[in-house]
mmCIF file of C-alpha atoms and ligand atoms in Angstrom:
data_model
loop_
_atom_site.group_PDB
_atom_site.id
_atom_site.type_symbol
_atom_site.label_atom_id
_atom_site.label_comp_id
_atom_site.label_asym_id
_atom_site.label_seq_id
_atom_site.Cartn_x
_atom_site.Cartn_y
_atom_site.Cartn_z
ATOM 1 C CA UNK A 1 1.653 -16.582 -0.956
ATOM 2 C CA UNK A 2 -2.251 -15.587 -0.797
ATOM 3 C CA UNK A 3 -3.480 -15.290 -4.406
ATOM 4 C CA UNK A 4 -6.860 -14.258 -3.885
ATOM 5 C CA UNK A 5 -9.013 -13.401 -7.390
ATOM 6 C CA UNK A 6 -11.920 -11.561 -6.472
ATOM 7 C CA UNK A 7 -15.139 -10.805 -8.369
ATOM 8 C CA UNK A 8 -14.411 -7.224 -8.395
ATOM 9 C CA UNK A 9 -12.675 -4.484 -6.187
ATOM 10 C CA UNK A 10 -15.612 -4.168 -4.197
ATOM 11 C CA UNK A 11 -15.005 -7.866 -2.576
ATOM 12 C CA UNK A 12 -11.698 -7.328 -2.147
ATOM 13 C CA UNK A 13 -11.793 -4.212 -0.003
ATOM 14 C CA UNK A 14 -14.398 -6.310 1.984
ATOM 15 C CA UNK A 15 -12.136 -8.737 2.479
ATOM 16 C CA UNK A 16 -9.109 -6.391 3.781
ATOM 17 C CA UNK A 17 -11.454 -4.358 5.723
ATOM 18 C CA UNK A 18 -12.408 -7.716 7.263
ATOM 19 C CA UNK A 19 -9.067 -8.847 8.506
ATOM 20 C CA UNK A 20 -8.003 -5.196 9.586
ATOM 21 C CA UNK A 21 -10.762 -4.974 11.988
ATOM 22 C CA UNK A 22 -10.850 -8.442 13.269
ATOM 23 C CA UNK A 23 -6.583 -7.699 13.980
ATOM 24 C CA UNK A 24 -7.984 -4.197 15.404
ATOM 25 C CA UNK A 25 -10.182 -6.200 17.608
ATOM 26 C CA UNK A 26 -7.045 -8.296 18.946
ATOM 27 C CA UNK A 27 -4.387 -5.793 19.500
ATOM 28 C CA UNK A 28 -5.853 -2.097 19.714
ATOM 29 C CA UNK A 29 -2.420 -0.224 19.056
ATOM 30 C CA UNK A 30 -2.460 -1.720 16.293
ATOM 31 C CA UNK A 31 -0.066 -0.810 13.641
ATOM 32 C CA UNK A 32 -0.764 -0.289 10.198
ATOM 33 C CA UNK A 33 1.493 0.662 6.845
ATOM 34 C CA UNK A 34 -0.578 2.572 4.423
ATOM 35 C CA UNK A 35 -0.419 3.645 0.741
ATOM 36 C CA UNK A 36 -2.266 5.868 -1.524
ATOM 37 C CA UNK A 37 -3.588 6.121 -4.594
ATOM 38 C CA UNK A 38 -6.867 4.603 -6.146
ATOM 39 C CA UNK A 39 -6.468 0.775 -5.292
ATOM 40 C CA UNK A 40 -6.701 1.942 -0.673
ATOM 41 C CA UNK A 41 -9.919 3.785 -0.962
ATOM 42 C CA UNK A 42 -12.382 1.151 -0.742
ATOM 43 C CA UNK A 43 -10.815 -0.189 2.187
ATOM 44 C CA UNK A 44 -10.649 3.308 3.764
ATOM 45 C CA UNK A 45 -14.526 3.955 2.474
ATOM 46 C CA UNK A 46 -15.511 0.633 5.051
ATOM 47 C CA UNK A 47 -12.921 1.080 8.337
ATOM 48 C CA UNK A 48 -14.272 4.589 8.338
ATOM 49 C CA UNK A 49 -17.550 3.404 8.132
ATOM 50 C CA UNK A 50 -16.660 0.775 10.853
ATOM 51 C CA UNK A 51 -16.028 3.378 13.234
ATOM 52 C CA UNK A 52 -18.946 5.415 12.562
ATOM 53 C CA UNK A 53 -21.557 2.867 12.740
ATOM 54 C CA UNK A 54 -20.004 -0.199 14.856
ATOM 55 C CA UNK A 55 -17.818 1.630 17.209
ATOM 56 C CA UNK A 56 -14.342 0.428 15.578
ATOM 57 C CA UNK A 57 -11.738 2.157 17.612
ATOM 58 C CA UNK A 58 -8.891 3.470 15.804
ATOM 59 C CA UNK A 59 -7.510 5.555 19.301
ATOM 60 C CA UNK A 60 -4.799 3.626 20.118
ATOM 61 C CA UNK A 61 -3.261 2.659 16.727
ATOM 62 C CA UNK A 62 -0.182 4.406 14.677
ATOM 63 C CA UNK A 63 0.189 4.491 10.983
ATOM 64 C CA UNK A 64 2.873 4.816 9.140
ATOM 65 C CA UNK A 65 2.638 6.212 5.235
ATOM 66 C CA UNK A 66 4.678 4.444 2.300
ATOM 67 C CA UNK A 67 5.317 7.296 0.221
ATOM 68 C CA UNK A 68 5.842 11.329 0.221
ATOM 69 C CA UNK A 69 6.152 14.133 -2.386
ATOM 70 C CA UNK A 70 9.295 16.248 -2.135
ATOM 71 C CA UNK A 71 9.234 19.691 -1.927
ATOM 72 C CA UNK A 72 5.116 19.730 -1.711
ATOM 73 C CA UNK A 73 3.431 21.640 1.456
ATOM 74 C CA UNK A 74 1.705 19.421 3.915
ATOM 75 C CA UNK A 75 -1.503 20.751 2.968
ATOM 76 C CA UNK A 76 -0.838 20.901 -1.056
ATOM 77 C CA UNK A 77 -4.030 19.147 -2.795
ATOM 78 C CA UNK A 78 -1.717 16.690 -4.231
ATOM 79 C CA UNK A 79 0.660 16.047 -1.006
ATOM 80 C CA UNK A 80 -0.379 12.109 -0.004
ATOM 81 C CA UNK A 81 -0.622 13.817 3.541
ATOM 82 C CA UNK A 82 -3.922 15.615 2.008
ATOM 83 C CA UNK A 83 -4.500 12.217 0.368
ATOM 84 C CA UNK A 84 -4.693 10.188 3.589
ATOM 85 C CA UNK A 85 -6.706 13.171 5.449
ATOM 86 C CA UNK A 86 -9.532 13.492 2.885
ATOM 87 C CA UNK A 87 -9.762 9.686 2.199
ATOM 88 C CA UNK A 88 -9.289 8.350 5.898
ATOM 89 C CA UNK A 89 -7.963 10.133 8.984
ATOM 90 C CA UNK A 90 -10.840 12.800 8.698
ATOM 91 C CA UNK A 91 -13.705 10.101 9.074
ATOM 92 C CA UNK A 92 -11.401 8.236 12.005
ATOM 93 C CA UNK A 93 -10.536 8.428 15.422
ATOM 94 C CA UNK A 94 -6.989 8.100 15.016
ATOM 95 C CA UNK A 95 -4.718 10.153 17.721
ATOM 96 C CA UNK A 96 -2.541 12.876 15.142
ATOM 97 C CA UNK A 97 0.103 12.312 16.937
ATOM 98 C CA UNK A 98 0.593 8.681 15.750
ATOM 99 C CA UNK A 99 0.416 9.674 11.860
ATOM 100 C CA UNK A 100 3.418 9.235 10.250
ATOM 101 C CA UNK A 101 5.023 10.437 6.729
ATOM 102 C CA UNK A 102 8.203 9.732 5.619
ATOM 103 C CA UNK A 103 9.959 13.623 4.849
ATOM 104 C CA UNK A 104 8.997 15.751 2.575
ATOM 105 C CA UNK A 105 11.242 18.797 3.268
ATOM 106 C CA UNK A 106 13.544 20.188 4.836
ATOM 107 C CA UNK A 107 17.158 19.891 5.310
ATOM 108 C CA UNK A 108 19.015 16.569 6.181
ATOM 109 C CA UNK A 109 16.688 14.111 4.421
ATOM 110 C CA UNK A 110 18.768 11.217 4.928
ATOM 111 C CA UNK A 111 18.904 11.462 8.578
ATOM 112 C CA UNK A 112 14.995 12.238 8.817
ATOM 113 C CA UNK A 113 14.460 9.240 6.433
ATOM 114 C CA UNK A 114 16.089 7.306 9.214
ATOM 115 C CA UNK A 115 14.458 8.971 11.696
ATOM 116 C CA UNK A 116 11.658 7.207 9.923
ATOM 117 C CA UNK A 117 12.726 3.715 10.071
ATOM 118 C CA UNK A 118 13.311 4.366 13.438
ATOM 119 C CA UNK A 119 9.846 5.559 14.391
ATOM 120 C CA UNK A 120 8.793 2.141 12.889
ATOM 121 C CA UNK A 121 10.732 -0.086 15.039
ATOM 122 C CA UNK A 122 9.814 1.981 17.704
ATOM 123 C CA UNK A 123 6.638 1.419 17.741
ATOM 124 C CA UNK A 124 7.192 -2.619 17.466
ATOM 125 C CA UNK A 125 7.316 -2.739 13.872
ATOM 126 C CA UNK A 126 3.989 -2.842 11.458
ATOM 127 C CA UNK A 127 1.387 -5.566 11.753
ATOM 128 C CA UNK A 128 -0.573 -5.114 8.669
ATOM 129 C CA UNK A 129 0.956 -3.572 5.695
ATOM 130 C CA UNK A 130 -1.494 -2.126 2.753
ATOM 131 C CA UNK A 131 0.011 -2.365 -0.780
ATOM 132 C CA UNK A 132 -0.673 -1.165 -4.543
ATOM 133 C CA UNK A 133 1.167 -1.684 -6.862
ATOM 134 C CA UNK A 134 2.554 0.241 -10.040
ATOM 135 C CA UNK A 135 2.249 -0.853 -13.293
ATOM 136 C CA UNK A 136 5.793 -0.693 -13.839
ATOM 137 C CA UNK A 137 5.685 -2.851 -10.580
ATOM 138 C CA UNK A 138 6.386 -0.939 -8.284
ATOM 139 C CA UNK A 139 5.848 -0.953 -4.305
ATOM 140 C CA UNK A 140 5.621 1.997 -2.546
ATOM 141 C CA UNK A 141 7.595 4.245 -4.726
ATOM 142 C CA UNK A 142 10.502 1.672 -5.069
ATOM 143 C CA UNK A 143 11.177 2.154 -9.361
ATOM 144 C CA UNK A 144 12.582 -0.853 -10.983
ATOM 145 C CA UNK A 145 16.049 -1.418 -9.638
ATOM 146 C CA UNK A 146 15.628 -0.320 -6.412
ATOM 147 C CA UNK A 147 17.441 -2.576 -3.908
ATOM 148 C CA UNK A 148 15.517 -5.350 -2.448
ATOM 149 C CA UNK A 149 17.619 -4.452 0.537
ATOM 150 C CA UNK A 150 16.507 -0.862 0.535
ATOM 151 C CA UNK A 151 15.620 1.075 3.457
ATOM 152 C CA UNK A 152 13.367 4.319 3.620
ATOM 153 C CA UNK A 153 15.024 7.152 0.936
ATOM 154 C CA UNK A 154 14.757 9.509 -1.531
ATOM 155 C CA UNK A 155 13.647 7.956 -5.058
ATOM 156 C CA UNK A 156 13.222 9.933 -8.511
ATOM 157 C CA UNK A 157 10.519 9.046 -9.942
ATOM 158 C CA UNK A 158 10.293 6.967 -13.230
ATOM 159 C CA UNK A 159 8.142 8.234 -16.636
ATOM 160 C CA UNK A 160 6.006 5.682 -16.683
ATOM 161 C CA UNK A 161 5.088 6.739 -13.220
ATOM 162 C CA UNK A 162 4.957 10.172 -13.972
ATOM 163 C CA UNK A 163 2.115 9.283 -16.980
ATOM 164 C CA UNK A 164 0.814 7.084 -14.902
ATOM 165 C CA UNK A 165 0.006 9.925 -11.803
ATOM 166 C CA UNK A 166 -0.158 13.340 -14.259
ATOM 167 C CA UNK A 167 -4.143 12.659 -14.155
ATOM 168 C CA UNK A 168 -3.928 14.423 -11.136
ATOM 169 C CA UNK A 169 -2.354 17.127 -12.241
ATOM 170 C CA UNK A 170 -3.478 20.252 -14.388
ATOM 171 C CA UNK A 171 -1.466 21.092 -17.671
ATOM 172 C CA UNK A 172 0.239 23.694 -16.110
ATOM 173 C CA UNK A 173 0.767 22.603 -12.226
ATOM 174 C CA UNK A 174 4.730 21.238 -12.100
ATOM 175 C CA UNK A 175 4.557 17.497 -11.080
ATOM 176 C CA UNK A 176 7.058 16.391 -8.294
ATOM 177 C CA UNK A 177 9.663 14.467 -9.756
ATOM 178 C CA UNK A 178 11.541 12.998 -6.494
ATOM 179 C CA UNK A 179 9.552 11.571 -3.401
ATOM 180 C CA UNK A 180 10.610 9.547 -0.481
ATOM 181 C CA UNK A 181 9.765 5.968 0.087
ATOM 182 C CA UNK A 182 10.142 3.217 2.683
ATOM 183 C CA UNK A 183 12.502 0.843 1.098
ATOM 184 C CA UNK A 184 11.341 -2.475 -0.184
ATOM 185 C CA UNK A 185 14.051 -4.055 2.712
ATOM 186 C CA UNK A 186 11.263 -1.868 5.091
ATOM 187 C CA UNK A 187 7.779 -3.911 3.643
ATOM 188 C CA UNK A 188 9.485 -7.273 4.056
ATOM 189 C CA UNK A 189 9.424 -6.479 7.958
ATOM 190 C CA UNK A 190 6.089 -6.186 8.304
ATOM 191 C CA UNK A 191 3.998 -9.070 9.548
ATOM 192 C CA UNK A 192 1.375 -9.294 7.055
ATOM 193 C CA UNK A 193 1.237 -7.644 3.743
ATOM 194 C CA UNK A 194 -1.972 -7.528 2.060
ATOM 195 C CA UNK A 195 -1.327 -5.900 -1.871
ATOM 196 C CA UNK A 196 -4.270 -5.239 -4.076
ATOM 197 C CA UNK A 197 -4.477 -4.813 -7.768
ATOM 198 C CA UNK A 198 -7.406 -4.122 -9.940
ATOM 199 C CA UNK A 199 -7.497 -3.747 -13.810
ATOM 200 C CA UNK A 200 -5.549 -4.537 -16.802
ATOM 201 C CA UNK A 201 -3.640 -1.635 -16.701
ATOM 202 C CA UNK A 202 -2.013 -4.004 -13.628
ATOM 203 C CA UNK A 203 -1.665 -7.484 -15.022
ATOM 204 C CA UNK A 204 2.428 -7.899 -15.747
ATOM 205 C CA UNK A 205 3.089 -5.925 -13.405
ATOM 206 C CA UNK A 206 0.834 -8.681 -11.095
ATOM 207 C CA UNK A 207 2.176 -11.564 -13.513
ATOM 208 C CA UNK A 208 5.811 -10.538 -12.417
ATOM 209 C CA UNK A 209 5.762 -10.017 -8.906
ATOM 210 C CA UNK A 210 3.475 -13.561 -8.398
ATOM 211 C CA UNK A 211 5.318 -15.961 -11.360
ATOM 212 C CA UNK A 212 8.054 -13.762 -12.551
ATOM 213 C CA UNK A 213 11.991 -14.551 -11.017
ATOM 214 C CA UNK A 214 12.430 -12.180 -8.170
ATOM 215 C CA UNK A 215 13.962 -9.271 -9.679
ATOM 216 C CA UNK A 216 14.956 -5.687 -8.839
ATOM 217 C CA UNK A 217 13.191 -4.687 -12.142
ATOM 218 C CA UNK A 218 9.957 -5.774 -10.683
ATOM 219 C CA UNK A 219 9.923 -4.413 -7.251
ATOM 220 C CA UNK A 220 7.022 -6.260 -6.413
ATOM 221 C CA UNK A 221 8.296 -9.903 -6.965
ATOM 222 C CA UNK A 222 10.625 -8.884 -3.845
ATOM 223 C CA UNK A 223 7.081 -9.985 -1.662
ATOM 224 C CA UNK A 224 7.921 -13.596 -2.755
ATOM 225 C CA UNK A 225 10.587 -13.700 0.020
ATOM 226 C CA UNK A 226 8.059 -12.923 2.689
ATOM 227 C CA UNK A 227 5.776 -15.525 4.773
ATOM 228 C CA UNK A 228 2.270 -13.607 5.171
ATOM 229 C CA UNK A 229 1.678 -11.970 1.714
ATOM 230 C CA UNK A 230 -1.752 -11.657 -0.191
ATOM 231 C CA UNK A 231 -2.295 -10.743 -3.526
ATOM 232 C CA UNK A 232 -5.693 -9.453 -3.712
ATOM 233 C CA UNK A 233 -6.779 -9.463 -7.183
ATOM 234 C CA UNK A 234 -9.786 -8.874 -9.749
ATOM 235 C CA UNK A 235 -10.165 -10.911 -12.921
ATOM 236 C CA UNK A 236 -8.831 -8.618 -15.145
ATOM 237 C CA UNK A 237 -5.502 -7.921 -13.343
ATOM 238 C CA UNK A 238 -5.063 -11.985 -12.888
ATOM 239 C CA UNK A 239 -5.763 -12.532 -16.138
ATOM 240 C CA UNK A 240 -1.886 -13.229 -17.060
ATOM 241 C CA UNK A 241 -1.317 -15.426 -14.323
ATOM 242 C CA UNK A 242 -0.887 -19.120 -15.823
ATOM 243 C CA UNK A 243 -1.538 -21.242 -12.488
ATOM 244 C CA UNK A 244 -5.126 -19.008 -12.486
ATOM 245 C CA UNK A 245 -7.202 -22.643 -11.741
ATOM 246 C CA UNK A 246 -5.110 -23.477 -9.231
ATOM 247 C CA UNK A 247 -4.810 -20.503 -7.884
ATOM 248 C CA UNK A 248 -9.070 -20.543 -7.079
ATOM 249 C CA UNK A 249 -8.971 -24.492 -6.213
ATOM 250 C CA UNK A 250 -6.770 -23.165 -3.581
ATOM 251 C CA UNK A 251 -8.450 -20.861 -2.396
ATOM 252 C CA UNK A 252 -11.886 -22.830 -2.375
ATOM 253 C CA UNK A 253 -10.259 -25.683 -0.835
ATOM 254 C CA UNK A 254 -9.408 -23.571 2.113
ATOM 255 C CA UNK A 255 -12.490 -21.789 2.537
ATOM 256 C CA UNK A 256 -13.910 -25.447 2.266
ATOM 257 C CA UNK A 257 -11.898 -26.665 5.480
ATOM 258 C CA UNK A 258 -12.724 -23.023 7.232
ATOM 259 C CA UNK A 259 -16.687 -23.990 6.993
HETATM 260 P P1 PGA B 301 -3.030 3.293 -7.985
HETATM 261 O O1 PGA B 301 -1.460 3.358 -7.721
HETATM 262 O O2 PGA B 301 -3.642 2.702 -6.749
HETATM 263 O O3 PGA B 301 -3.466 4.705 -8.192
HETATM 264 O O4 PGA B 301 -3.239 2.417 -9.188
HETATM 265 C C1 PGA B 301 -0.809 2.238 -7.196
HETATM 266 C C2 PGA B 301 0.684 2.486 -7.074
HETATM 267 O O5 PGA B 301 1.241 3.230 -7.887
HETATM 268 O O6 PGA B 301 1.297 1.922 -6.159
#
């Protein structure tokens, strides 16, 4: 595993903006996995920014969404479909027709959610992965004890969640309580996962998922099993982890034989 402790959010989307566009570059149907919430939006702020002013060409790529309220219209202000458009796909070039959502509605969820999955394969499988992470430490919306197995479902969501997103809502609006989510067993097959975290608001749920035993109570430790992860940090969301040092001598050591 990556663990990369950044200055501040700021250098980290840098960074992931970095290696999405030089992967771009290499392989323009490119496929990406994408989240929402506050932790993406930097990164989203600078590819869209790549493609207005340096010609980055998002055309031939497909991306596939982690997460989905249930029972929200497409175009409800808090649907992560609205998210995606307001934050990224309006300042792209991306074709519509290769944005993907796992379901929201309708009847026969299961068998859409594996319609899902098998959009993914598909499509050859995702390349570059974008994670948050919860602070109850979770991935997508996999709550603690989801399977590590787990494939693309419907989750309820857990309180601590539900605080944790209400700033979004108004007193009065109902929050959705169920959503659907790619299964953990899904983010392990991508080829590169690149998770940021920012704040102290994150830091067990970071100390768990980088030093903690892998553990269906910390969805996120489940990313120790795979080859190409990064944890893309800030100070105060590291601040729990105990190899810290080590963790930067690493990091300077390879930037060191990259010079
Ligand atoms: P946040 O959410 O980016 O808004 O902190 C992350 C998550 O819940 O996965």
């Amino acid at each position: 595993m990556k663990i990369l402790v950044f200055k501040n959010p700021e250098e980290s989307a840098d960074h992931i903006s970095r290696e999405i566009l030089a992967a771009l570059r290499h392989k323009p149907n490119l496929v990406l996995g994408l989240a929402t919430g506050s932790t993406p939006i930097g990164v989203y702020t600078r590819l869209i920014h790549a493609h207005q002013n340096h010609g980055a060409d998002f055309s031939g790529c497909a991306t596939f969404n982690l997460d989905e309220y249930l029972d929200l219209p497409e175009d409800h202000e808090h649907s992560y479909r609205h998210f995606m458009n307001q934050h990224f796909f309006s300042g792209i070039n991306l074709d519509p027709s290769n944005i993907h959502f796992p379901p929201s509605r309708g009847k026969q969820l299961a068998k859409q959610c594996l319609d899902y999955e098998n959009k993914i394969k598909a499509r050859g499988g995702i390349d570059i992965q974008i994670l948050g992470i919860g602070s109850n430490g979770h991935i997508g919306f996999n709550e603690p004890t989801s399977s590590l197995m787990s494939r693309t479902r419907i989750k309820t969501l857990t309180e601590k969640t539900l605080r944790d997103n209400s700033r979004f809502y108004r007193t009065l609006e109902v929050q959705p309580q169920m959503a659907s989510t790619v299964g953990i067993g899904t983010i392990l097959e991508a080829r590169k996962i690149l998770l940021q975290a920012f704040g102290r608001k994150k830091v067990d749920a970071v100390h768990a998922a980088v030093e903690g035993p892998i553990s269906a109570f910390w969805p996120g430790s489940a990313l120790q099993l795979h080859p190409h992860v990064s944890f893309c940090l800030d100070a105060a969301s590291a601040s729990k982890l105990s190899l810290l040092d080590y963790y930067k001598r690493v990091r300077e050591n390879e930037l060191r034989l990259q010079s």
